[in-house]
Amino acid sequence: MYHQVMHKNPALSTFGPPSPPSLPFFQLRNSRLLRVKCLQMEGGGTDSDGREFKSAEEMWREEVGDGDPLKKSQWYSQGVGYWQGVEATVNGVLGGYGHVNGPDIKDSEAFLNSILTEKFPDAAGRGRRLVALDCGSGVGRVTKNLLIRYFNEVDLLEPVSHFLDTARMELAPENLMVSEEYRAVNFFCVPLQEFTPEAERYDVIWVQWCIGHLSDDDFVSFFKRAKGGLKPGGLFVLKENIARSGFILDKEDKSVTRSDLYFKQLFNQCGLHIYKIKDQKGFPNELFAVKMYALTTELPKRVNSSKAKKRHVNRPAIIK
């Protein structure tokens, strides 16, 4: 992309992947062919026009080409172009769903608190200054409402210039109700797929509602580069919409909503390990399910996972 819009937002789409047919247990248990076909279906998906794809590879070949830099550049330009037409407000970047800001920050804070308690329990006492990178920062919503209260320094990464201009104003010291020990430092107007962080600068790299704009190969390349930006013991937090299976392509803003399995396959390619997972709660029913993943570069001693009472189903409206 010249870059995906990194940013987050609930926009409406009327399509989702079709529900698989209900099958008797004995068929699933006894038919090897059927099991293979089900695995193949997991890789398929649909777009916002209702078209079905047999695999993610088929979709990506059509959208970004097979080694065609011009076509990939057009994919990213269209994504950024979409967001350049959106007002630089919380309601704007959340696609008219500004009211989800509260529950979003609430659950993100609980997730972050649990991570900081376990990973950096005595940071202040040891004189360790915590630093975070907010990827797809938009107007600085997540930094202002969450990260700036826990990290001594926060850098923001956002490819849409008028969003970043608003973030600079919102995060000016005179507009923050936090100690001078906590501040926004750098504002990078750079596409995610082109960004390389400073070596070992960050304790946490926060990636929310933006990774869907990256193609699979750029997804993997980004995280492999970004690993070098983590301090020893640092980690990623990825918060994203989750498709029930396969993927859903939004043709308008050039973004892809991936399933939990799809994400886990990509994490494996990135050499990342899941330290903790949690489901977002309190969003309107018409929105996609949202998951938070804490990811480490080393295999954790234990993995914490929230136990959902039931699997969520895709809804008509989507937070992008």
mmCIF file of C-alpha atoms in Angstrom:
data_model
loop_
_atom_site.group_PDB
_atom_site.id
_atom_site.type_symbol
_atom_site.label_atom_id
_atom_site.label_comp_id
_atom_site.label_asym_id
_atom_site.label_seq_id
_atom_site.Cartn_x
_atom_site.Cartn_y
_atom_site.Cartn_z
ATOM 1 C CA MET A 1 0.000 0.000 0.000
ATOM 2 C CA TYR A 2 1.400 3.103 -0.200
ATOM 3 C CA HIS A 3 -0.070 2.244 2.641
ATOM 4 C CA GLN A 4 -2.798 0.828 4.150
ATOM 5 C CA VAL A 5 -4.732 2.976 6.014
ATOM 6 C CA MET A 6 -3.651 2.163 9.201
ATOM 7 C CA HIS A 7 -6.399 2.888 11.029
ATOM 8 C CA LYS A 8 -9.439 1.752 12.490
ATOM 9 C CA ASN A 9 -12.915 2.031 11.773
ATOM 10 C CA PRO A 10 -16.282 0.507 11.679
ATOM 11 C CA ALA A 11 -17.624 0.791 8.191
ATOM 12 C CA LEU A 12 -20.628 -1.001 6.821
ATOM 13 C CA SER A 13 -20.528 -4.017 4.584
ATOM 14 C CA THR A 14 -23.398 -6.324 3.852
ATOM 15 C CA PHE A 15 -21.425 -9.414 3.042
ATOM 16 C CA GLY A 16 -19.683 -12.093 5.036
ATOM 17 C CA PRO A 17 -18.468 -15.624 4.373
ATOM 18 C CA PRO A 18 -21.242 -18.177 3.950
ATOM 19 C CA SER A 19 -21.945 -20.470 6.881
ATOM 20 C CA PRO A 20 -20.720 -24.045 6.344
ATOM 21 C CA PRO A 21 -23.477 -26.635 6.014
ATOM 22 C CA SER A 22 -24.412 -28.660 9.066
ATOM 23 C CA LEU A 23 -22.897 -32.124 8.747
ATOM 24 C CA PRO A 24 -23.506 -35.340 10.729
ATOM 25 C CA PHE A 25 -20.696 -36.267 13.108
ATOM 26 C CA PHE A 26 -20.044 -39.627 11.464
ATOM 27 C CA GLN A 27 -19.317 -37.919 8.146
ATOM 28 C CA LEU A 28 -16.728 -35.641 9.748
ATOM 29 C CA ARG A 29 -15.157 -38.558 11.585
ATOM 30 C CA ASN A 30 -15.071 -41.101 8.761
ATOM 31 C CA SER A 31 -14.540 -39.159 5.563
ATOM 32 C CA ARG A 32 -10.928 -38.211 4.905
ATOM 33 C CA LEU A 33 -11.951 -36.476 1.672
ATOM 34 C CA LEU A 34 -14.470 -34.357 3.522
ATOM 35 C CA ARG A 35 -11.858 -33.275 6.070
ATOM 36 C CA VAL A 36 -9.530 -32.178 3.276
ATOM 37 C CA LYS A 37 -12.290 -30.187 1.591
ATOM 38 C CA CYS A 38 -13.108 -28.430 4.878
ATOM 39 C CA LEU A 39 -9.479 -27.389 5.278
ATOM 40 C CA GLN A 40 -9.486 -25.948 1.781
ATOM 41 C CA MET A 41 -12.653 -24.004 2.522
ATOM 42 C CA GLU A 42 -10.991 -22.372 5.521
ATOM 43 C CA GLY A 43 -8.614 -20.604 3.163
ATOM 44 C CA GLY A 44 -11.414 -19.238 0.992
ATOM 45 C CA GLY A 45 -13.342 -16.037 1.428
ATOM 46 C CA THR A 46 -15.551 -13.398 -0.121
ATOM 47 C CA ASP A 47 -15.395 -9.748 -1.044
ATOM 48 C CA SER A 48 -17.825 -6.906 -0.364
ATOM 49 C CA ASP A 49 -19.428 -7.431 -3.784
ATOM 50 C CA GLY A 50 -20.327 -10.997 -2.818
ATOM 51 C CA ARG A 51 -17.711 -12.700 -4.955
ATOM 52 C CA GLU A 52 -16.258 -15.907 -3.556
ATOM 53 C CA PHE A 53 -12.569 -16.875 -3.699
ATOM 54 C CA LYS A 54 -11.289 -20.408 -3.355
ATOM 55 C CA SER A 55 -8.174 -19.266 -1.532
ATOM 56 C CA ALA A 56 -6.411 -16.219 -0.160
ATOM 57 C CA GLU A 57 -3.740 -16.725 -2.813
ATOM 58 C CA GLU A 58 -6.353 -16.323 -5.553
ATOM 59 C CA MET A 59 -7.620 -13.098 -3.995
ATOM 60 C CA TRP A 60 -4.146 -11.606 -3.516
ATOM 61 C CA ARG A 61 -3.091 -12.472 -7.075
ATOM 62 C CA GLU A 62 -6.061 -10.506 -8.361
ATOM 63 C CA GLU A 63 -5.710 -7.579 -5.972
ATOM 64 C CA VAL A 64 -1.941 -6.975 -5.844
ATOM 65 C CA GLY A 65 -0.694 -9.076 -8.738
ATOM 66 C CA ASP A 66 2.033 -11.661 -8.786
ATOM 67 C CA GLY A 67 5.191 -9.625 -8.297
ATOM 68 C CA ASP A 68 3.663 -6.565 -9.985
ATOM 69 C CA PRO A 69 4.888 -3.497 -8.018
ATOM 70 C CA LEU A 70 2.527 -1.139 -9.849
ATOM 71 C CA LYS A 71 -0.565 -3.129 -8.948
ATOM 72 C CA LYS A 72 0.504 -3.419 -5.325
ATOM 73 C CA SER A 73 1.183 0.316 -5.207
ATOM 74 C CA GLN A 74 -2.340 0.945 -6.503
ATOM 75 C CA TRP A 75 -3.763 -1.269 -3.737
ATOM 76 C CA TYR A 76 -2.067 0.819 -1.059
ATOM 77 C CA SER A 77 -2.791 4.151 -2.728
ATOM 78 C CA GLN A 78 -6.489 3.357 -2.869
ATOM 79 C CA GLY A 79 -6.509 2.424 0.814
ATOM 80 C CA VAL A 80 -4.838 5.650 1.889
ATOM 81 C CA GLY A 81 -7.021 7.587 -0.531
ATOM 82 C CA TYR A 82 -10.114 6.281 1.223
ATOM 83 C CA TRP A 83 -8.919 7.586 4.587
ATOM 84 C CA GLN A 84 -7.800 10.903 3.170
ATOM 85 C CA GLY A 85 -11.480 11.592 2.596
ATOM 86 C CA VAL A 86 -12.436 10.904 6.225
ATOM 87 C CA GLU A 87 -12.680 13.674 8.839
ATOM 88 C CA ALA A 88 -9.921 13.710 11.444
ATOM 89 C CA THR A 89 -12.084 12.994 14.487
ATOM 90 C CA VAL A 90 -12.606 9.959 16.704
ATOM 91 C CA ASN A 91 -16.043 9.475 15.175
ATOM 92 C CA GLY A 92 -14.538 9.788 11.716
ATOM 93 C CA VAL A 93 -11.790 7.233 12.176
ATOM 94 C CA LEU A 94 -14.286 4.895 13.840
ATOM 95 C CA GLY A 95 -16.640 5.142 10.868
ATOM 96 C CA GLY A 96 -19.482 6.749 12.753
ATOM 97 C CA TYR A 97 -19.110 4.345 15.670
ATOM 98 C CA GLY A 98 -17.428 6.798 18.013
ATOM 99 C CA HIS A 99 -19.401 5.309 20.896
ATOM 100 C CA VAL A 100 -17.270 2.125 20.788
ATOM 101 C CA ASN A 101 -14.247 4.141 21.905
ATOM 102 C CA GLY A 102 -15.144 3.631 25.574
ATOM 103 C CA PRO A 103 -15.478 -0.165 25.603
ATOM 104 C CA ASP A 104 -12.507 -0.465 23.269
ATOM 105 C CA ILE A 105 -10.201 1.454 25.588
ATOM 106 C CA LYS A 106 -11.601 -0.299 28.673
ATOM 107 C CA ASP A 107 -10.806 -3.795 27.387
ATOM 108 C CA SER A 108 -7.485 -2.723 25.881
ATOM 109 C CA GLU A 109 -6.434 -1.255 29.222
ATOM 110 C CA ALA A 110 -7.312 -4.436 31.097
ATOM 111 C CA PHE A 111 -5.324 -6.466 28.556
ATOM 112 C CA LEU A 112 -2.354 -4.095 28.681
ATOM 113 C CA ASN A 113 -2.369 -4.009 32.478
ATOM 114 C CA SER A 114 -2.174 -7.784 32.676
ATOM 115 C CA ILE A 115 0.786 -7.795 30.276
ATOM 116 C CA LEU A 116 2.706 -5.007 32.021
ATOM 117 C CA THR A 117 2.172 -6.637 35.416
ATOM 118 C CA GLU A 118 3.628 -9.910 34.167
ATOM 119 C CA LYS A 119 6.321 -8.662 31.807
ATOM 120 C CA PHE A 120 7.520 -5.437 33.471
ATOM 121 C CA PRO A 121 6.451 -5.724 37.137
ATOM 122 C CA ASP A 122 9.097 -3.393 38.574
ATOM 123 C CA ALA A 123 9.811 -1.115 35.633
ATOM 124 C CA ALA A 124 9.493 2.138 37.610
ATOM 125 C CA GLY A 125 11.465 0.832 40.587
ATOM 126 C CA ARG A 126 14.295 -0.250 38.338
ATOM 127 C CA GLY A 127 14.357 3.059 36.514
ATOM 128 C CA ARG A 128 13.226 1.487 33.249
ATOM 129 C CA ARG A 129 11.474 3.998 31.015
ATOM 130 C CA LEU A 130 8.792 2.251 28.996
ATOM 131 C CA VAL A 131 8.414 3.170 25.332
ATOM 132 C CA ALA A 132 5.599 2.226 22.931
ATOM 133 C CA LEU A 133 4.904 2.537 19.226
ATOM 134 C CA ASP A 134 1.281 3.145 18.146
ATOM 135 C CA CYS A 135 0.906 1.729 14.627
ATOM 136 C CA GLY A 136 -1.968 3.092 12.563
ATOM 137 C CA SER A 137 -2.349 5.766 15.202
ATOM 138 C CA GLY A 138 -4.844 7.880 13.286
ATOM 139 C CA VAL A 139 -5.783 10.962 15.319
ATOM 140 C CA GLY A 140 -3.975 9.620 18.391
ATOM 141 C CA ARG A 141 -7.064 8.043 19.938
ATOM 142 C CA VAL A 142 -5.333 5.000 21.471
ATOM 143 C CA THR A 143 -2.251 6.946 22.517
ATOM 144 C CA LYS A 144 -4.217 9.733 24.229
ATOM 145 C CA ASN A 145 -6.739 7.488 25.976
ATOM 146 C CA LEU A 146 -4.436 4.625 26.909
ATOM 147 C CA LEU A 147 -0.762 4.390 25.970
ATOM 148 C CA ILE A 148 0.342 7.836 27.187
ATOM 149 C CA ARG A 149 -0.771 6.870 30.713
ATOM 150 C CA TYR A 150 1.482 3.801 30.845
ATOM 151 C CA PHE A 151 4.499 4.630 28.690
ATOM 152 C CA ASN A 152 7.024 7.369 29.279
ATOM 153 C CA GLU A 153 7.383 7.832 25.551
ATOM 154 C CA VAL A 154 5.023 6.990 22.713
ATOM 155 C CA ASP A 155 5.802 7.243 19.005
ATOM 156 C CA LEU A 156 2.967 7.396 16.485
ATOM 157 C CA LEU A 157 3.004 5.855 13.011
ATOM 158 C CA GLU A 158 0.299 6.926 10.542
ATOM 159 C CA PRO A 159 0.326 7.389 6.728
ATOM 160 C CA VAL A 160 -2.612 9.832 6.516
ATOM 161 C CA SER A 161 -1.164 13.288 7.099
ATOM 162 C CA HIS A 162 -4.255 15.141 8.312
ATOM 163 C CA PHE A 163 -4.877 12.441 10.913
ATOM 164 C CA LEU A 164 -1.316 12.824 12.185
ATOM 165 C CA ASP A 165 -1.637 16.637 12.264
ATOM 166 C CA THR A 166 -4.660 16.252 14.536
ATOM 167 C CA ALA A 167 -2.769 13.771 16.711
ATOM 168 C CA ARG A 168 0.052 16.300 17.196
ATOM 169 C CA MET A 169 -2.441 18.862 18.481
ATOM 170 C CA GLU A 170 -4.327 16.385 20.671
ATOM 171 C CA LEU A 171 -1.100 15.144 22.225
ATOM 172 C CA ALA A 172 0.550 18.510 22.822
ATOM 173 C CA PRO A 173 1.632 18.732 26.491
ATOM 174 C CA GLU A 174 -0.900 21.470 27.250
ATOM 175 C CA ASN A 175 -3.726 19.193 26.081
ATOM 176 C CA LEU A 176 -2.737 16.176 28.179
ATOM 177 C CA MET A 177 -3.711 15.501 31.767
ATOM 178 C CA VAL A 178 -0.658 13.398 32.549
ATOM 179 C CA SER A 179 2.693 13.957 34.204
ATOM 180 C CA GLU A 180 5.501 15.516 32.193
ATOM 181 C CA GLU A 181 7.176 12.137 32.476
ATOM 182 C CA TYR A 182 4.747 10.818 29.852
ATOM 183 C CA ARG A 183 4.749 12.279 26.357
ATOM 184 C CA ALA A 184 4.323 11.669 22.648
ATOM 185 C CA VAL A 185 7.730 11.994 21.049
ATOM 186 C CA ASN A 186 7.853 11.096 17.355
ATOM 187 C CA PHE A 187 5.145 11.382 14.706
ATOM 188 C CA PHE A 188 6.030 9.269 11.665
ATOM 189 C CA CYS A 189 3.963 9.882 8.529
ATOM 190 C CA VAL A 190 5.082 6.656 6.891
ATOM 191 C CA PRO A 191 3.207 3.634 5.493
ATOM 192 C CA LEU A 192 3.354 0.575 7.710
ATOM 193 C CA GLN A 193 4.801 -1.594 4.961
ATOM 194 C CA GLU A 194 7.675 0.874 4.491
ATOM 195 C CA PHE A 195 8.506 1.516 8.137
ATOM 196 C CA THR A 196 11.595 0.196 9.902
ATOM 197 C CA PRO A 197 11.813 1.048 13.628
ATOM 198 C CA GLU A 198 14.861 2.190 15.517
ATOM 199 C CA ALA A 199 16.693 -0.806 16.919
ATOM 200 C CA GLU A 200 15.611 -1.926 20.409
ATOM 201 C CA ARG A 201 13.586 1.222 21.149
ATOM 202 C CA TYR A 202 10.205 -0.230 22.114
ATOM 203 C CA ASP A 203 8.847 -2.272 24.997
ATOM 204 C CA VAL A 204 5.475 -2.635 23.259
ATOM 205 C CA ILE A 205 4.517 -2.166 19.628
ATOM 206 C CA TRP A 206 0.733 -1.686 19.494
ATOM 207 C CA VAL A 207 -0.934 -2.531 16.155
ATOM 208 C CA GLN A 208 -4.688 -1.907 16.064
ATOM 209 C CA TRP A 209 -7.192 -1.873 13.211
ATOM 210 C CA CYS A 210 -4.615 -1.344 10.482
ATOM 211 C CA ILE A 211 -2.858 -4.628 9.641
ATOM 212 C CA GLY A 212 -5.776 -5.624 7.409
ATOM 213 C CA HIS A 213 -4.481 -3.218 4.798
ATOM 214 C CA LEU A 214 -1.256 -5.197 4.377
ATOM 215 C CA SER A 215 -0.918 -8.053 1.935
ATOM 216 C CA ASP A 216 0.250 -11.322 3.484
ATOM 217 C CA ASP A 217 3.843 -10.907 2.329
ATOM 218 C CA ASP A 218 4.000 -7.335 3.642
ATOM 219 C CA PHE A 219 2.387 -8.470 6.905
ATOM 220 C CA VAL A 220 5.204 -10.952 7.435
ATOM 221 C CA SER A 221 7.896 -8.491 6.299
ATOM 222 C CA PHE A 222 6.610 -5.798 8.642
ATOM 223 C CA PHE A 223 6.683 -7.970 11.748
ATOM 224 C CA LYS A 224 10.087 -9.397 10.881
ATOM 225 C CA ARG A 225 11.487 -5.853 10.575
ATOM 226 C CA ALA A 226 9.616 -4.645 13.647
ATOM 227 C CA LYS A 227 11.129 -7.408 15.793
ATOM 228 C CA GLY A 228 14.379 -5.480 15.632
ATOM 229 C CA GLY A 229 12.634 -2.488 17.209
ATOM 230 C CA LEU A 230 11.739 -4.391 20.387
ATOM 231 C CA LYS A 231 13.836 -4.202 23.531
ATOM 232 C CA PRO A 232 14.759 -7.529 25.125
ATOM 233 C CA GLY A 233 11.549 -8.883 26.615
ATOM 234 C CA GLY A 234 9.408 -6.561 24.496
ATOM 235 C CA LEU A 235 6.303 -7.669 22.647
ATOM 236 C CA PHE A 236 3.618 -6.825 20.113
ATOM 237 C CA VAL A 237 -0.057 -6.265 20.794
ATOM 238 C CA LEU A 238 -2.256 -6.840 17.763
ATOM 239 C CA LYS A 239 -5.947 -5.917 18.041
ATOM 240 C CA GLU A 240 -8.071 -6.728 15.010
ATOM 241 C CA ASN A 241 -11.441 -7.703 13.593
ATOM 242 C CA ILE A 242 -11.884 -11.446 13.185
ATOM 243 C CA ALA A 243 -13.729 -13.206 10.358
ATOM 244 C CA ARG A 244 -15.488 -16.419 11.344
ATOM 245 C CA SER A 245 -13.528 -18.312 8.686
ATOM 246 C CA GLY A 246 -11.208 -17.500 5.813
ATOM 247 C CA PHE A 247 -11.298 -13.809 5.003
ATOM 248 C CA ILE A 248 -13.477 -10.927 3.820
ATOM 249 C CA LEU A 249 -12.096 -8.374 1.365
ATOM 250 C CA ASP A 250 -13.451 -4.820 1.490
ATOM 251 C CA LYS A 251 -13.172 -3.494 -2.043
ATOM 252 C CA GLU A 252 -13.755 0.132 -1.054
ATOM 253 C CA ASP A 253 -10.900 0.761 1.368
ATOM 254 C CA LYS A 254 -8.714 -2.176 0.316
ATOM 255 C CA SER A 255 -8.583 -4.067 3.591
ATOM 256 C CA VAL A 256 -8.921 -7.720 4.533
ATOM 257 C CA THR A 257 -10.567 -9.121 7.659
ATOM 258 C CA ARG A 258 -8.837 -12.404 8.488
ATOM 259 C CA SER A 259 -9.968 -15.342 10.607
ATOM 260 C CA ASP A 260 -8.239 -16.367 13.832
ATOM 261 C CA LEU A 261 -6.695 -19.363 12.040
ATOM 262 C CA TYR A 262 -5.470 -17.124 9.198
ATOM 263 C CA PHE A 263 -3.764 -14.841 11.731
ATOM 264 C CA LYS A 264 -2.152 -17.766 13.524
ATOM 265 C CA GLN A 265 -0.745 -19.077 10.256
ATOM 266 C CA LEU A 266 0.788 -15.663 9.579
ATOM 267 C CA PHE A 267 2.167 -15.399 13.125
ATOM 268 C CA ASN A 268 3.931 -18.701 12.515
ATOM 269 C CA GLN A 269 5.497 -17.334 9.319
ATOM 270 C CA CYS A 270 6.641 -14.257 11.263
ATOM 271 C CA GLY A 271 8.272 -16.381 13.953
ATOM 272 C CA LEU A 272 5.958 -14.945 16.611
ATOM 273 C CA HIS A 273 4.435 -16.772 19.570
ATOM 274 C CA ILE A 274 1.136 -16.073 21.295
ATOM 275 C CA TYR A 275 1.679 -15.006 24.893
ATOM 276 C CA LYS A 276 -1.914 -14.054 25.628
ATOM 277 C CA ILE A 277 -5.260 -13.764 23.798
ATOM 278 C CA LYS A 278 -8.458 -12.017 24.807
ATOM 279 C CA ASP A 279 -11.782 -11.237 23.137
ATOM 280 C CA GLN A 280 -13.114 -7.698 23.048
ATOM 281 C CA LYS A 281 -16.446 -7.336 24.866
ATOM 282 C CA GLY A 282 -19.212 -4.767 24.797
ATOM 283 C CA PHE A 283 -19.348 -3.930 21.098
ATOM 284 C CA PRO A 284 -22.653 -3.709 19.193
ATOM 285 C CA ASN A 285 -23.801 -7.043 17.795
ATOM 286 C CA GLU A 286 -23.608 -5.837 14.197
ATOM 287 C CA LEU A 287 -19.823 -5.465 14.398
ATOM 288 C CA PHE A 288 -17.242 -8.140 13.763
ATOM 289 C CA ALA A 289 -15.741 -9.993 16.679
ATOM 290 C CA VAL A 290 -12.434 -8.444 17.792
ATOM 291 C CA LYS A 291 -9.470 -10.210 19.373
ATOM 292 C CA MET A 292 -6.373 -8.967 21.149
ATOM 293 C CA TYR A 293 -3.136 -10.930 20.733
ATOM 294 C CA ALA A 294 0.029 -10.386 22.767
ATOM 295 C CA LEU A 295 2.906 -11.744 20.678
ATOM 296 C CA THR A 296 6.484 -12.479 21.677
ATOM 297 C CA THR A 297 9.567 -13.337 19.661
ATOM 298 C CA GLU A 298 10.416 -16.183 22.034
ATOM 299 C CA LEU A 299 8.256 -19.123 23.030
ATOM 300 C CA PRO A 300 6.506 -18.143 26.279
ATOM 301 C CA LYS A 301 6.513 -20.450 29.278
ATOM 302 C CA ARG A 302 2.743 -20.408 29.289
ATOM 303 C CA VAL A 303 -0.025 -19.148 27.050
ATOM 304 C CA ASN A 304 -3.061 -17.406 28.470
ATOM 305 C CA SER A 305 -6.257 -17.584 26.460
ATOM 306 C CA SER A 306 -9.715 -16.208 27.140
ATOM 307 C CA LYS A 307 -12.410 -18.858 26.950
ATOM 308 C CA ALA A 308 -15.242 -17.537 24.838
ATOM 309 C CA LYS A 309 -18.616 -18.990 25.711
ATOM 310 C CA LYS A 310 -19.428 -19.338 22.044
ATOM 311 C CA ARG A 311 -17.948 -18.487 18.684
ATOM 312 C CA HIS A 312 -18.916 -15.149 17.279
ATOM 313 C CA VAL A 313 -20.520 -14.817 13.877
ATOM 314 C CA ASN A 314 -19.740 -12.069 11.388
ATOM 315 C CA ARG A 315 -22.246 -9.253 11.415
ATOM 316 C CA PRO A 316 -23.241 -6.809 8.670
ATOM 317 C CA ALA A 317 -21.182 -3.896 9.979
ATOM 318 C CA ILE A 318 -17.434 -4.046 10.196
ATOM 319 C CA ILE A 319 -14.843 -2.078 12.134
ATOM 320 C CA LYS A 320 -12.092 -1.590 9.635
#
